[in-house]
PDB file of C-alpha atoms and ligand atoms in Angstrom:
ATOM      1  CA  MET A  19      21.474  19.564  17.316  1.00  0.00           C
ATOM      2  CA  SER A  20      23.905  18.199  14.799  1.00  0.00           C
ATOM      3  CA  ILE A  21      22.895  14.844  13.372  1.00  0.00           C
ATOM      4  CA  GLN A  22      25.880  12.503  13.070  1.00  0.00           C
ATOM      5  CA  THR A  23      24.595   9.019  13.848  1.00  0.00           C
ATOM      6  CA  ILE A  24      21.512   7.562  12.165  1.00  0.00           C
ATOM      7  CA  GLY A  25      19.803   4.503  13.575  1.00  0.00           C
ATOM      8  CA  ILE A  26      18.025   2.406  10.942  1.00  0.00           C
ATOM      9  CA  ILE A  27      15.542  -0.294  11.954  1.00  0.00           C
ATOM     10  CA  GLY A  28      15.077  -3.074   9.391  1.00  0.00           C
ATOM     11  CA  ALA A  29      17.883  -4.163   7.067  1.00  0.00           C
ATOM     12  CA  GLY A  30      15.722  -5.215   4.090  1.00  0.00           C
ATOM     13  CA  THR A  31      15.487  -3.650   0.635  1.00  0.00           C
ATOM     14  CA  MET A  32      14.972  -0.139   1.965  1.00  0.00           C
ATOM     15  CA  GLY A  33      16.951  -0.285   5.226  1.00  0.00           C
ATOM     16  CA  ASN A  34      20.195  -1.359   3.576  1.00  0.00           C
ATOM     17  CA  GLY A  35      19.814   1.358   0.923  1.00  0.00           C
ATOM     18  CA  ILE A  36      19.176   4.008   3.583  1.00  0.00           C
ATOM     19  CA  ALA A  37      22.224   2.834   5.570  1.00  0.00           C
ATOM     20  CA  GLN A  38      24.371   3.027   2.434  1.00  0.00           C
ATOM     21  CA  ALA A  39      23.109   6.528   1.574  1.00  0.00           C
ATOM     22  CA  CYS A  40      23.765   7.778   5.131  1.00  0.00           C
ATOM     23  CA  SER A  41      27.236   6.305   5.287  1.00  0.00           C
ATOM     24  CA  ALA A  42      28.148   7.529   1.786  1.00  0.00           C
ATOM     25  CA  ALA A  43      27.259  11.040   3.013  1.00  0.00           C
ATOM     26  CA  GLY A  44      29.794  10.689   5.860  1.00  0.00           C
ATOM     27  CA  LEU A  45      27.322   9.867   8.650  1.00  0.00           C
ATOM     28  CA  GLN A  46      27.573   6.922  11.037  1.00  0.00           C
ATOM     29  CA  ALA A  47      24.870   4.297  10.482  1.00  0.00           C
ATOM     30  CA  VAL A  48      23.661   1.805  13.096  1.00  0.00           C
ATOM     31  CA  LEU A  49      21.645  -0.782  11.153  1.00  0.00           C
ATOM     32  CA  GLN A  50      19.439  -2.897  13.418  1.00  0.00           C
ATOM     33  CA  ASP A  51      17.372  -5.971  12.493  1.00  0.00           C
ATOM     34  CA  VAL A  52      15.944  -8.911  14.432  1.00  0.00           C
ATOM     35  CA  SER A  53      17.392 -11.256  11.823  1.00  0.00           C
ATOM     36  CA  GLU A  54      21.157 -11.990  11.622  1.00  0.00           C
ATOM     37  CA  PRO A  55      20.797 -13.347   8.041  1.00  0.00           C
ATOM     38  CA  ALA A  56      19.020 -10.102   7.012  1.00  0.00           C
ATOM     39  CA  LEU A  57      21.958  -8.083   8.376  1.00  0.00           C
ATOM     40  CA  ALA A  58      24.467 -10.302   6.549  1.00  0.00           C
ATOM     41  CA  ARG A  59      22.478  -9.954   3.295  1.00  0.00           C
ATOM     42  CA  ALA A  60      22.312  -6.178   3.780  1.00  0.00           C
ATOM     43  CA  LEU A  61      26.105  -5.893   4.094  1.00  0.00           C
ATOM     44  CA  LYS A  62      26.534  -8.079   1.009  1.00  0.00           C
ATOM     45  CA  THR A  63      24.086  -5.925  -0.973  1.00  0.00           C
ATOM     46  CA  ILE A  64      25.799  -2.684   0.102  1.00  0.00           C
ATOM     47  CA  SER A  65      29.230  -4.107  -0.673  1.00  0.00           C
ATOM     48  CA  GLY A  66      28.021  -5.253  -4.132  1.00  0.00           C
ATOM     49  CA  SER A  67      26.584  -1.826  -4.868  1.00  0.00           C
ATOM     50  CA  LEU A  68      29.861  -0.138  -3.838  1.00  0.00           C
ATOM     51  CA  ASP A  69      31.849  -2.649  -5.946  1.00  0.00           C
ATOM     52  CA  ARG A  70      29.855  -1.580  -9.010  1.00  0.00           C
ATOM     53  CA  ALA A  71      30.820   2.057  -8.289  1.00  0.00           C
ATOM     54  CA  VAL A  72      34.479   1.024  -7.946  1.00  0.00           C
ATOM     55  CA  ARG A  73      34.321  -0.828 -11.288  1.00  0.00           C
ATOM     56  CA  LYS A  74      32.749   2.235 -12.920  1.00  0.00           C
ATOM     57  CA  GLY A  75      35.576   4.366 -11.501  1.00  0.00           C
ATOM     58  CA  THR A  76      33.255   6.601  -9.465  1.00  0.00           C
ATOM     59  CA  LEU A  77      34.531   5.297  -6.095  1.00  0.00           C
ATOM     60  CA  THR A  78      37.997   4.315  -4.861  1.00  0.00           C
ATOM     61  CA  GLU A  79      38.720   1.129  -2.878  1.00  0.00           C
ATOM     62  CA  GLU A  80      39.641   3.336   0.127  1.00  0.00           C
ATOM     63  CA  ALA A  81      36.342   5.235  -0.097  1.00  0.00           C
ATOM     64  CA  LYS A  82      34.467   1.927  -0.320  1.00  0.00           C
ATOM     65  CA  ALA A  83      36.200   0.683   2.833  1.00  0.00           C
ATOM     66  CA  ALA A  84      35.375   3.975   4.588  1.00  0.00           C
ATOM     67  CA  VAL A  85      31.674   3.700   3.662  1.00  0.00           C
ATOM     68  CA  LEU A  86      31.511   0.102   4.937  1.00  0.00           C
ATOM     69  CA  GLY A  87      33.450   1.157   8.052  1.00  0.00           C
ATOM     70  CA  ARG A  88      30.768   3.669   9.033  1.00  0.00           C
ATOM     71  CA  ILE A  89      28.005   1.023   9.023  1.00  0.00           C
ATOM     72  CA  ARG A  90      27.568  -0.983  12.201  1.00  0.00           C
ATOM     73  CA  THR A  91      25.068  -3.845  12.208  1.00  0.00           C
ATOM     74  CA  THR A  92      23.351  -5.126  15.317  1.00  0.00           C
ATOM     75  CA  THR A  93      20.415  -7.227  16.499  1.00  0.00           C
ATOM     76  CA  ALA A  94      20.216  -5.280  19.788  1.00  0.00           C
ATOM     77  CA  ALA A  95      17.573  -2.524  19.733  1.00  0.00           C
ATOM     78  CA  GLN A  96      19.385  -0.973  22.724  1.00  0.00           C
ATOM     79  CA  ASP A  97      22.212   0.079  20.353  1.00  0.00           C
ATOM     80  CA  LEU A  98      19.807   2.623  18.822  1.00  0.00           C
ATOM     81  CA  ALA A  99      20.212   4.698  22.010  1.00  0.00           C
ATOM     82  CA  GLU A 100      23.300   6.352  20.527  1.00  0.00           C
ATOM     83  CA  ALA A 101      21.449   7.564  17.387  1.00  0.00           C
ATOM     84  CA  ASP A 102      20.730  11.280  16.843  1.00  0.00           C
ATOM     85  CA  LEU A 103      17.848  10.297  14.555  1.00  0.00           C
ATOM     86  CA  VAL A 104      16.160   6.940  13.970  1.00  0.00           C
ATOM     87  CA  ILE A 105      14.572   5.812  10.690  1.00  0.00           C
ATOM     88  CA  GLU A 106      12.211   2.850  10.977  1.00  0.00           C
ATOM     89  CA  ALA A 107      12.219   0.764   7.774  1.00  0.00           C
ATOM     90  CA  ALA A 108      10.917  -2.579   9.031  1.00  0.00           C
ATOM     91  CA  THR A 109       8.200  -4.816   7.576  1.00  0.00           C
ATOM     92  CA  GLU A 110       5.053  -2.989   6.367  1.00  0.00           C
ATOM     93  CA  ASN A 111       2.735  -4.184   9.139  1.00  0.00           C
ATOM     94  CA  GLU A 112       1.080  -1.775  11.529  1.00  0.00           C
ATOM     95  CA  ALA A 113       1.219  -3.996  14.630  1.00  0.00           C
ATOM     96  CA  ILE A 114       4.942  -4.727  14.077  1.00  0.00           C
ATOM     97  CA  LYS A 115       5.709  -1.041  13.511  1.00  0.00           C
ATOM     98  CA  ILE A 116       3.823   0.050  16.641  1.00  0.00           C
ATOM     99  CA  ARG A 117       5.762  -2.457  18.772  1.00  0.00           C
ATOM    100  CA  ILE A 118       9.073  -1.264  17.295  1.00  0.00           C
ATOM    101  CA  LEU A 119       8.218   2.419  17.675  1.00  0.00           C
ATOM    102  CA  GLN A 120       7.127   2.071  21.298  1.00  0.00           C
ATOM    103  CA  ALA A 121      10.372   0.254  22.097  1.00  0.00           C
ATOM    104  CA  VAL A 122      12.586   2.811  20.337  1.00  0.00           C
ATOM    105  CA  ASP A 123      10.625   5.670  21.932  1.00  0.00           C
ATOM    106  CA  ALA A 124      11.616   4.265  25.327  1.00  0.00           C
ATOM    107  CA  ILE A 125      15.287   3.817  24.304  1.00  0.00           C
ATOM    108  CA  ALA A 126      16.055   6.979  22.298  1.00  0.00           C
ATOM    109  CA  ARG A 127      17.112  10.267  23.901  1.00  0.00           C
ATOM    110  CA  PRO A 128      14.187  12.666  24.514  1.00  0.00           C
ATOM    111  CA  GLY A 129      15.243  15.060  21.701  1.00  0.00           C
ATOM    112  CA  THR A 130      15.803  12.347  19.104  1.00  0.00           C
ATOM    113  CA  ILE A 131      13.560  12.470  16.042  1.00  0.00           C
ATOM    114  CA  ILE A 132      11.933   9.196  14.981  1.00  0.00           C
ATOM    115  CA  ALA A 133      11.054   8.863  11.293  1.00  0.00           C
ATOM    116  CA  THR A 134       9.231   6.053   9.505  1.00  0.00           C
ATOM    117  CA  ASN A 135       9.662   4.945   5.896  1.00  0.00           C
ATOM    118  CA  THR A 136       6.147   3.435   5.733  1.00  0.00           C
ATOM    119  CA  SER A 137       4.485   3.519   2.289  1.00  0.00           C
ATOM    120  CA  SER A 138       0.891   3.311   3.419  1.00  0.00           C
ATOM    121  CA  ILE A 139       0.314   3.531   7.174  1.00  0.00           C
ATOM    122  CA  SER A 140      -0.930   6.827   8.645  1.00  0.00           C
ATOM    123  CA  ILE A 141       1.942   8.906  10.083  1.00  0.00           C
ATOM    124  CA  THR A 142      -0.487  10.513  12.553  1.00  0.00           C
ATOM    125  CA  ARG A 143      -1.545   7.076  13.835  1.00  0.00           C
ATOM    126  CA  LEU A 144       2.035   5.778  14.175  1.00  0.00           C
ATOM    127  CA  ALA A 145       3.066   9.050  15.892  1.00  0.00           C
ATOM    128  CA  ALA A 146       0.284   8.564  18.444  1.00  0.00           C
ATOM    129  CA  ALA A 147       1.914   5.285  19.514  1.00  0.00           C
ATOM    130  CA  THR A 148       4.910   7.286  20.804  1.00  0.00           C
ATOM    131  CA  GLN A 149       5.331   9.896  23.551  1.00  0.00           C
ATOM    132  CA  ARG A 150       6.895  12.305  21.015  1.00  0.00           C
ATOM    133  CA  PRO A 151       4.356  12.954  18.216  1.00  0.00           C
ATOM    134  CA  ASP A 152       5.968  16.383  17.593  1.00  0.00           C
ATOM    135  CA  ARG A 153       9.316  14.678  16.911  1.00  0.00           C
ATOM    136  CA  PHE A 154       7.796  11.973  14.700  1.00  0.00           C
ATOM    137  CA  VAL A 155       7.667  12.245  10.914  1.00  0.00           C
ATOM    138  CA  GLY A 156       7.392  10.238   7.703  1.00  0.00           C
ATOM    139  CA  MET A 157      10.543   9.984   5.609  1.00  0.00           C
ATOM    140  CA  HIS A 158       9.520   8.101   2.462  1.00  0.00           C
ATOM    141  CA  PHE A 159      12.522   7.025   0.381  1.00  0.00           C
ATOM    142  CA  PHE A 160      12.259   5.468  -3.087  1.00  0.00           C
ATOM    143  CA  ASN A 161      13.729   2.183  -4.313  1.00  0.00           C
ATOM    144  CA  PRO A 162      16.674   1.787  -4.986  1.00  0.00           C
ATOM    145  CA  VAL A 163      17.591   4.343  -2.313  1.00  0.00           C
ATOM    146  CA  PRO A 164      21.197   5.039  -3.433  1.00  0.00           C
ATOM    147  CA  VAL A 165      19.883   5.955  -6.914  1.00  0.00           C
ATOM    148  CA  MET A 166      16.504   7.650  -6.436  1.00  0.00           C
ATOM    149  CA  ALA A 167      16.659  11.400  -5.771  1.00  0.00           C
ATOM    150  CA  LEU A 168      13.334  11.978  -3.994  1.00  0.00           C
ATOM    151  CA  VAL A 169      12.344  11.814  -0.330  1.00  0.00           C
ATOM    152  CA  GLU A 170       8.763  12.647   0.668  1.00  0.00           C
ATOM    153  CA  ILE A 171       8.703  14.270   4.117  1.00  0.00           C
ATOM    154  CA  ILE A 172       5.286  13.573   5.623  1.00  0.00           C
ATOM    155  CA  ARG A 173       3.877  15.696   8.413  1.00  0.00           C
ATOM    156  CA  GLY A 174       1.553  13.971  10.870  1.00  0.00           C
ATOM    157  CA  LEU A 175      -1.072  16.110  12.593  1.00  0.00           C
ATOM    158  CA  ARG A 176       1.287  16.891  15.513  1.00  0.00           C
ATOM    159  CA  THR A 177       4.683  16.890  13.716  1.00  0.00           C
ATOM    160  CA  SER A 178       6.573  20.131  14.518  1.00  0.00           C
ATOM    161  CA  GLU A 179       8.051  22.416  11.863  1.00  0.00           C
ATOM    162  CA  ALA A 180      11.495  21.975  13.483  1.00  0.00           C
ATOM    163  CA  THR A 181      11.204  18.210  12.915  1.00  0.00           C
ATOM    164  CA  VAL A 182      10.212  18.691   9.267  1.00  0.00           C
ATOM    165  CA  GLU A 183      13.160  21.080   8.774  1.00  0.00           C
ATOM    166  CA  ALA A 184      15.623  18.675  10.430  1.00  0.00           C
ATOM    167  CA  VAL A 185      14.696  15.694   8.257  1.00  0.00           C
ATOM    168  CA  ALA A 186      14.543  17.839   5.094  1.00  0.00           C
ATOM    169  CA  ASP A 187      18.111  18.965   5.931  1.00  0.00           C
ATOM    170  CA  LEU A 188      19.114  15.332   6.438  1.00  0.00           C
ATOM    171  CA  ALA A 189      17.610  14.401   3.043  1.00  0.00           C
ATOM    172  CA  ARG A 190      19.672  17.178   1.416  1.00  0.00           C
ATOM    173  CA  THR A 191      22.804  15.934   3.241  1.00  0.00           C
ATOM    174  CA  LEU A 192      22.143  12.542   1.602  1.00  0.00           C
ATOM    175  CA  GLY A 193      22.066  14.275  -1.791  1.00  0.00           C
ATOM    176  CA  LYS A 194      18.286  13.893  -2.105  1.00  0.00           C
ATOM    177  CA  THR A 195      15.562  16.412  -2.874  1.00  0.00           C
ATOM    178  CA  PRO A 196      12.870  16.539  -0.182  1.00  0.00           C
ATOM    179  CA  ILE A 197       9.253  17.489  -0.816  1.00  0.00           C
ATOM    180  CA  GLY A 198       6.897  18.280   2.054  1.00  0.00           C
ATOM    181  CA  VAL A 199       3.574  16.414   2.131  1.00  0.00           C
ATOM    182  CA  LYS A 200       0.616  16.393   4.535  1.00  0.00           C
ATOM    183  CA  ASN A 201      -0.324  12.986   5.940  1.00  0.00           C
ATOM    184  CA  SER A 202      -2.775  11.314   3.549  1.00  0.00           C
ATOM    185  CA  ALA A 203      -3.067   7.838   2.009  1.00  0.00           C
ATOM    186  CA  GLY A 204      -0.472   7.293  -0.726  1.00  0.00           C
ATOM    187  CA  PHE A 205       1.173  10.653   0.127  1.00  0.00           C
ATOM    188  CA  VAL A 206       1.788  12.413  -3.222  1.00  0.00           C
ATOM    189  CA  VAL A 207       3.791  10.157  -5.524  1.00  0.00           C
ATOM    190  CA  ASN A 208       1.866   6.886  -5.064  1.00  0.00           C
ATOM    191  CA  ARG A 209      -1.448   8.826  -5.026  1.00  0.00           C
ATOM    192  CA  ILE A 210      -0.681   9.969  -8.578  1.00  0.00           C
ATOM    193  CA  LEU A 211       1.368   7.058  -9.902  1.00  0.00           C
ATOM    194  CA  CYS A 212      -0.745   4.080  -8.799  1.00  0.00           C
ATOM    195  CA  PRO A 213      -4.095   5.353 -10.178  1.00  0.00           C
ATOM    196  CA  MET A 214      -2.265   6.080 -13.460  1.00  0.00           C
ATOM    197  CA  ILE A 215      -1.016   2.466 -13.601  1.00  0.00           C
ATOM    198  CA  ASN A 216      -4.517   1.268 -12.597  1.00  0.00           C
ATOM    199  CA  GLU A 217      -6.049   3.242 -15.487  1.00  0.00           C
ATOM    200  CA  ALA A 218      -3.528   1.669 -17.873  1.00  0.00           C
ATOM    201  CA  ILE A 219      -4.758  -1.757 -16.680  1.00  0.00           C
ATOM    202  CA  PHE A 220      -8.374  -0.674 -17.348  1.00  0.00           C
ATOM    203  CA  THR A 221      -7.424   0.335 -20.908  1.00  0.00           C
ATOM    204  CA  LEU A 222      -5.855  -3.111 -21.405  1.00  0.00           C
ATOM    205  CA  GLN A 223      -8.853  -4.890 -19.860  1.00  0.00           C
ATOM    206  CA  GLU A 224     -11.234  -2.969 -22.152  1.00  0.00           C
ATOM    207  CA  GLY A 225      -9.174  -4.019 -25.171  1.00  0.00           C
ATOM    208  CA  LEU A 226      -8.361  -0.439 -26.255  1.00  0.00           C
ATOM    209  CA  ALA A 227      -4.829  -1.461 -27.201  1.00  0.00           C
ATOM    210  CA  SER A 228      -2.222  -4.135 -26.508  1.00  0.00           C
ATOM    211  CA  ALA A 229       0.145  -3.913 -23.506  1.00  0.00           C
ATOM    212  CA  GLU A 230       3.002  -2.980 -25.845  1.00  0.00           C
ATOM    213  CA  GLU A 231       0.915  -0.229 -27.456  1.00  0.00           C
ATOM    214  CA  ILE A 232      -0.287   1.205 -24.128  1.00  0.00           C
ATOM    215  CA  ASP A 233       3.304   1.345 -22.843  1.00  0.00           C
ATOM    216  CA  ALA A 234       4.594   2.837 -26.102  1.00  0.00           C
ATOM    217  CA  GLY A 235       1.835   5.445 -25.861  1.00  0.00           C
ATOM    218  CA  MET A 236       2.966   6.659 -22.456  1.00  0.00           C
ATOM    219  CA  ARG A 237       6.688   6.432 -23.286  1.00  0.00           C
ATOM    220  CA  LEU A 238       6.503   8.231 -26.606  1.00  0.00           C
ATOM    221  CA  GLY A 239       3.501  10.460 -25.921  1.00  0.00           C
ATOM    222  CA  CYS A 240       4.405  11.572 -22.395  1.00  0.00           C
ATOM    223  CA  ASN A 241       8.175  10.952 -22.330  1.00  0.00           C
ATOM    224  CA  HIS A 242       7.853   8.486 -19.433  1.00  0.00           C
ATOM    225  CA  PRO A 243      11.090   6.425 -19.206  1.00  0.00           C
ATOM    226  CA  ILE A 244       9.051   3.209 -18.838  1.00  0.00           C
ATOM    227  CA  GLY A 245       5.449   2.326 -19.707  1.00  0.00           C
ATOM    228  CA  PRO A 246       2.904   1.910 -16.859  1.00  0.00           C
ATOM    229  CA  LEU A 247       2.387  -1.842 -17.414  1.00  0.00           C
ATOM    230  CA  ALA A 248       6.118  -2.592 -17.563  1.00  0.00           C
ATOM    231  CA  LEU A 249       6.515  -0.456 -14.416  1.00  0.00           C
ATOM    232  CA  CYS A 250       3.759  -2.430 -12.682  1.00  0.00           C
ATOM    233  CA  ASP A 251       5.611  -5.667 -13.535  1.00  0.00           C
ATOM    234  CA  LEU A 252       8.739  -4.156 -11.948  1.00  0.00           C
ATOM    235  CA  VAL A 253       7.001  -2.958  -8.766  1.00  0.00           C
ATOM    236  CA  GLY A 254       4.906  -6.131  -8.407  1.00  0.00           C
ATOM    237  CA  LEU A 255       1.202  -6.475  -9.199  1.00  0.00           C
ATOM    238  CA  ASP A 256       0.525  -7.446  -5.557  1.00  0.00           C
ATOM    239  CA  VAL A 257       2.135  -4.219  -4.326  1.00  0.00           C
ATOM    240  CA  GLN A 258       0.123  -2.170  -6.864  1.00  0.00           C
ATOM    241  CA  LEU A 259      -3.084  -3.886  -5.706  1.00  0.00           C
ATOM    242  CA  ALA A 260      -2.252  -3.260  -2.027  1.00  0.00           C
ATOM    243  CA  VAL A 261      -1.769   0.471  -2.681  1.00  0.00           C
ATOM    244  CA  MET A 262      -5.047   0.717  -4.643  1.00  0.00           C
ATOM    245  CA  ASP A 263      -6.856  -1.089  -1.815  1.00  0.00           C
ATOM    246  CA  VAL A 264      -5.419   1.432   0.690  1.00  0.00           C
ATOM    247  CA  LEU A 265      -6.485   4.410  -1.492  1.00  0.00           C
ATOM    248  CA  TYR A 266      -9.936   2.937  -2.067  1.00  0.00           C
ATOM    249  CA  SER A 267     -10.591   2.163   1.599  1.00  0.00           C
ATOM    250  CA  ASN A 268      -9.224   5.524   2.822  1.00  0.00           C
ATOM    251  CA  PHE A 269     -11.080   7.804   0.426  1.00  0.00           C
ATOM    252  CA  ASN A 270     -14.183   5.654  -0.184  1.00  0.00           C
ATOM    253  CA  ASP A 271     -14.107   6.985  -3.728  1.00  0.00           C
ATOM    254  CA  SER A 272     -14.855   4.678  -6.663  1.00  0.00           C
ATOM    255  CA  LYS A 273     -12.177   6.395  -8.765  1.00  0.00           C
ATOM    256  CA  TYR A 274      -9.622   4.334  -6.792  1.00  0.00           C
ATOM    257  CA  ARG A 275     -11.272   0.931  -7.355  1.00  0.00           C
ATOM    258  CA  PRO A 276      -8.615  -1.577  -8.427  1.00  0.00           C
ATOM    259  CA  ALA A 277      -9.017  -2.795 -12.022  1.00  0.00           C
ATOM    260  CA  PRO A 278     -10.663  -6.269 -11.912  1.00  0.00           C
ATOM    261  CA  LEU A 279      -7.941  -7.563 -14.283  1.00  0.00           C
ATOM    262  CA  LEU A 280      -5.280  -6.546 -11.719  1.00  0.00           C
ATOM    263  CA  ARG A 281      -6.982  -8.544  -8.959  1.00  0.00           C
ATOM    264  CA  GLU A 282      -7.494 -11.498 -11.319  1.00  0.00           C
ATOM    265  CA  MET A 283      -3.799 -11.542 -12.261  1.00  0.00           C
ATOM    266  CA  VAL A 284      -2.718 -11.328  -8.600  1.00  0.00           C
ATOM    267  CA  ASP A 285      -5.071 -14.241  -7.793  1.00  0.00           C
ATOM    268  CA  ALA A 286      -3.428 -16.189 -10.627  1.00  0.00           C
ATOM    269  CA  GLY A 287       0.032 -15.580  -9.129  1.00  0.00           C
ATOM    270  CA  MET A 288       1.085 -13.357 -12.035  1.00  0.00           C
ATOM    271  CA  LEU A 289       2.911 -10.780  -9.915  1.00  0.00           C
ATOM    272  CA  GLY A 290       5.276  -9.405 -12.586  1.00  0.00           C
ATOM    273  CA  ARG A 291       9.030  -9.818 -12.785  1.00  0.00           C
ATOM    274  CA  LYS A 292       9.314 -11.608  -9.436  1.00  0.00           C
ATOM    275  CA  THR A 293       7.198 -14.528 -10.688  1.00  0.00           C
ATOM    276  CA  GLY A 294       8.365 -14.340 -14.309  1.00  0.00           C
ATOM    277  CA  ARG A 295       4.875 -13.385 -15.581  1.00  0.00           C
ATOM    278  CA  GLY A 296       2.810 -10.242 -15.411  1.00  0.00           C
ATOM    279  CA  PHE A 297       1.763  -8.058 -18.319  1.00  0.00           C
ATOM    280  CA  TYR A 298       4.891  -9.424 -20.023  1.00  0.00           C
ATOM    281  CA  THR A 299       6.769 -12.714 -19.730  1.00  0.00           C
ATOM    282  CA  TYR A 300      10.318 -12.775 -18.326  1.00  0.00           C
ATOM    283  CA  GLU A 301      13.047 -15.360 -18.662  1.00  0.00           C
ATOM    284  CA  LYS A 302      13.980 -16.772 -15.235  1.00  0.00           C
TER     285      LYS A 302
HETATM  286  P1  NAD B 411      11.779  -5.899   3.624  1.00  0.00           P
HETATM  287  O1  NAD B 411      10.776  -6.972   3.871  1.00  0.00           O
HETATM  288  O2  NAD B 411      12.769  -6.038   2.513  1.00  0.00           O
HETATM  289  O3  NAD B 411      12.626  -5.665   4.983  1.00  0.00           O
HETATM  290  C1  NAD B 411      12.028  -5.532   6.236  1.00  0.00           C
HETATM  291  C2  NAD B 411      13.059  -5.895   7.310  1.00  0.00           C
HETATM  292  O4  NAD B 411      12.506  -5.562   8.589  1.00  0.00           O
HETATM  293  C3  NAD B 411      13.424  -7.388   7.335  1.00  0.00           C
HETATM  294  O5  NAD B 411      14.832  -7.547   7.212  1.00  0.00           O
HETATM  295  C4  NAD B 411      12.929  -7.837   8.713  1.00  0.00           C
HETATM  296  O6  NAD B 411      13.770  -8.827   9.305  1.00  0.00           O
HETATM  297  C5  NAD B 411      12.996  -6.528   9.497  1.00  0.00           C
HETATM  298  N1  NAD B 411      12.198  -6.546  10.717  1.00  0.00           N
HETATM  299  C6  NAD B 411      10.979  -7.118  10.938  1.00  0.00           C
HETATM  300  N2  NAD B 411      10.612  -6.922  12.227  1.00  0.00           N
HETATM  301  C7  NAD B 411      11.605  -6.236  12.831  1.00  0.00           C
HETATM  302  C8  NAD B 411      11.805  -5.744  14.164  1.00  0.00           C
HETATM  303  N3  NAD B 411      10.906  -5.961  15.129  1.00  0.00           N
HETATM  304  N4  NAD B 411      12.948  -5.066  14.438  1.00  0.00           N
HETATM  305  C9  NAD B 411      13.877  -4.858  13.462  1.00  0.00           C
HETATM  306  N5  NAD B 411      13.749  -5.309  12.190  1.00  0.00           N
HETATM  307  C10 NAD B 411      12.625  -5.981  11.877  1.00  0.00           C
HETATM  308  O7  NAD B 411      10.924  -4.549   3.474  1.00  0.00           O
HETATM  309  P2  NAD B 411      11.281  -3.244   2.607  1.00  0.00           P
HETATM  310  O8  NAD B 411      10.804  -3.424   1.212  1.00  0.00           O
HETATM  311  O9  NAD B 411      12.697  -2.843   2.897  1.00  0.00           O
HETATM  312  O10 NAD B 411      10.267  -2.200   3.271  1.00  0.00           O
HETATM  313  C11 NAD B 411      10.551  -1.599   4.516  1.00  0.00           C
HETATM  314  C12 NAD B 411       9.636  -0.395   4.695  1.00  0.00           C
HETATM  315  O11 NAD B 411       9.873   0.538   3.635  1.00  0.00           O
HETATM  316  C13 NAD B 411       8.144  -0.725   4.625  1.00  0.00           C
HETATM  317  O12 NAD B 411       7.470   0.112   5.549  1.00  0.00           O
HETATM  318  C14 NAD B 411       7.767  -0.398   3.199  1.00  0.00           C
HETATM  319  O13 NAD B 411       6.414  -0.038   3.051  1.00  0.00           O
HETATM  320  C15 NAD B 411       8.652   0.815   2.958  1.00  0.00           C
HETATM  321  N6  NAD B 411       8.968   1.105   1.537  1.00  0.00           N
HETATM  322  C16 NAD B 411       9.287   0.096   0.664  1.00  0.00           C
HETATM  323  C17 NAD B 411       9.622   0.403  -0.657  1.00  0.00           C
HETATM  324  C18 NAD B 411      10.018  -0.694  -1.630  1.00  0.00           C
HETATM  325  O14 NAD B 411      10.063  -0.425  -2.847  1.00  0.00           O
HETATM  326  N7  NAD B 411      10.334  -1.892  -1.162  1.00  0.00           N
HETATM  327  C19 NAD B 411       9.642   1.730  -1.086  1.00  0.00           C
HETATM  328  C20 NAD B 411       9.336   2.758  -0.164  1.00  0.00           C
HETATM  329  C21 NAD B 411       9.007   2.421   1.148  1.00  0.00           C
END
């Protein structure tokens, strides 16, 4: 089946980026959210991102209008019935996602694939909430979606190979590189990245070096574009802690225990860039 129309549920940080990427690739995007203001903000964000491309000379005004023209926003879940594939990118809360997925399962055509962009909830468990676990898959995009080249394609226990192939093809259509991953907490990238950041926090807590020195070590010694502590400030210390808690509780392995300093800083409201203070201090 040719995939022409993508339904996207949730118009937040990820949903608006996914809608932009789909539309920029020539597909129709139906962007659905329960919140009118979220939809308005999403269109503003997409328009701002396209304006930057116009200013840089990488996009014409006509192309910008065409991209915006292929994105339809709606608060009506029923409008997702016309989608050839649906990507759920709503709030990271299992109960909310299960309600959304059961509703879209009842609305979407029987052959339609449903994908979820969840960062931490089991794909197998979300799939089991639908009547189509073979046509259910994880499609984990990275932030900001229009810029980041990777999509993790996560197979739940009952996801079919045809479903994996179809979403990998879609990722390539969007100009992304897909990697296939079995369902497991943190998938691949966060499973590697977050413990690395956590270890950097342990080295700081143990006084092995200053934050600047730890970051310089990983930038200059490993060619990382940004040090782990500066990256943690960017992602948010609360988000880093949530991922470590998920890894720790899923694997019951002490190697994933969150650094006590991380928890202490989250308790103090030092969440990184978003609060102006984390491992570094930021001007508001
Ligand atoms: P967000 O909070 O920015 O946006 C979530 C949106 O979902 C909101 O606009 C909200 O109104 C909407 N929503 C809530 N309930 C809804 C419903 N019943 N129907 C339709 N829309 C509903 O969240 P986000 O950062 O865009 O994250 C979305 C998903 O993507 C999460 O599962 C998250 O784990 C995942 N993710 C996030 C990132 C990131 O860096 N932010 C990266 C990869 C994956």
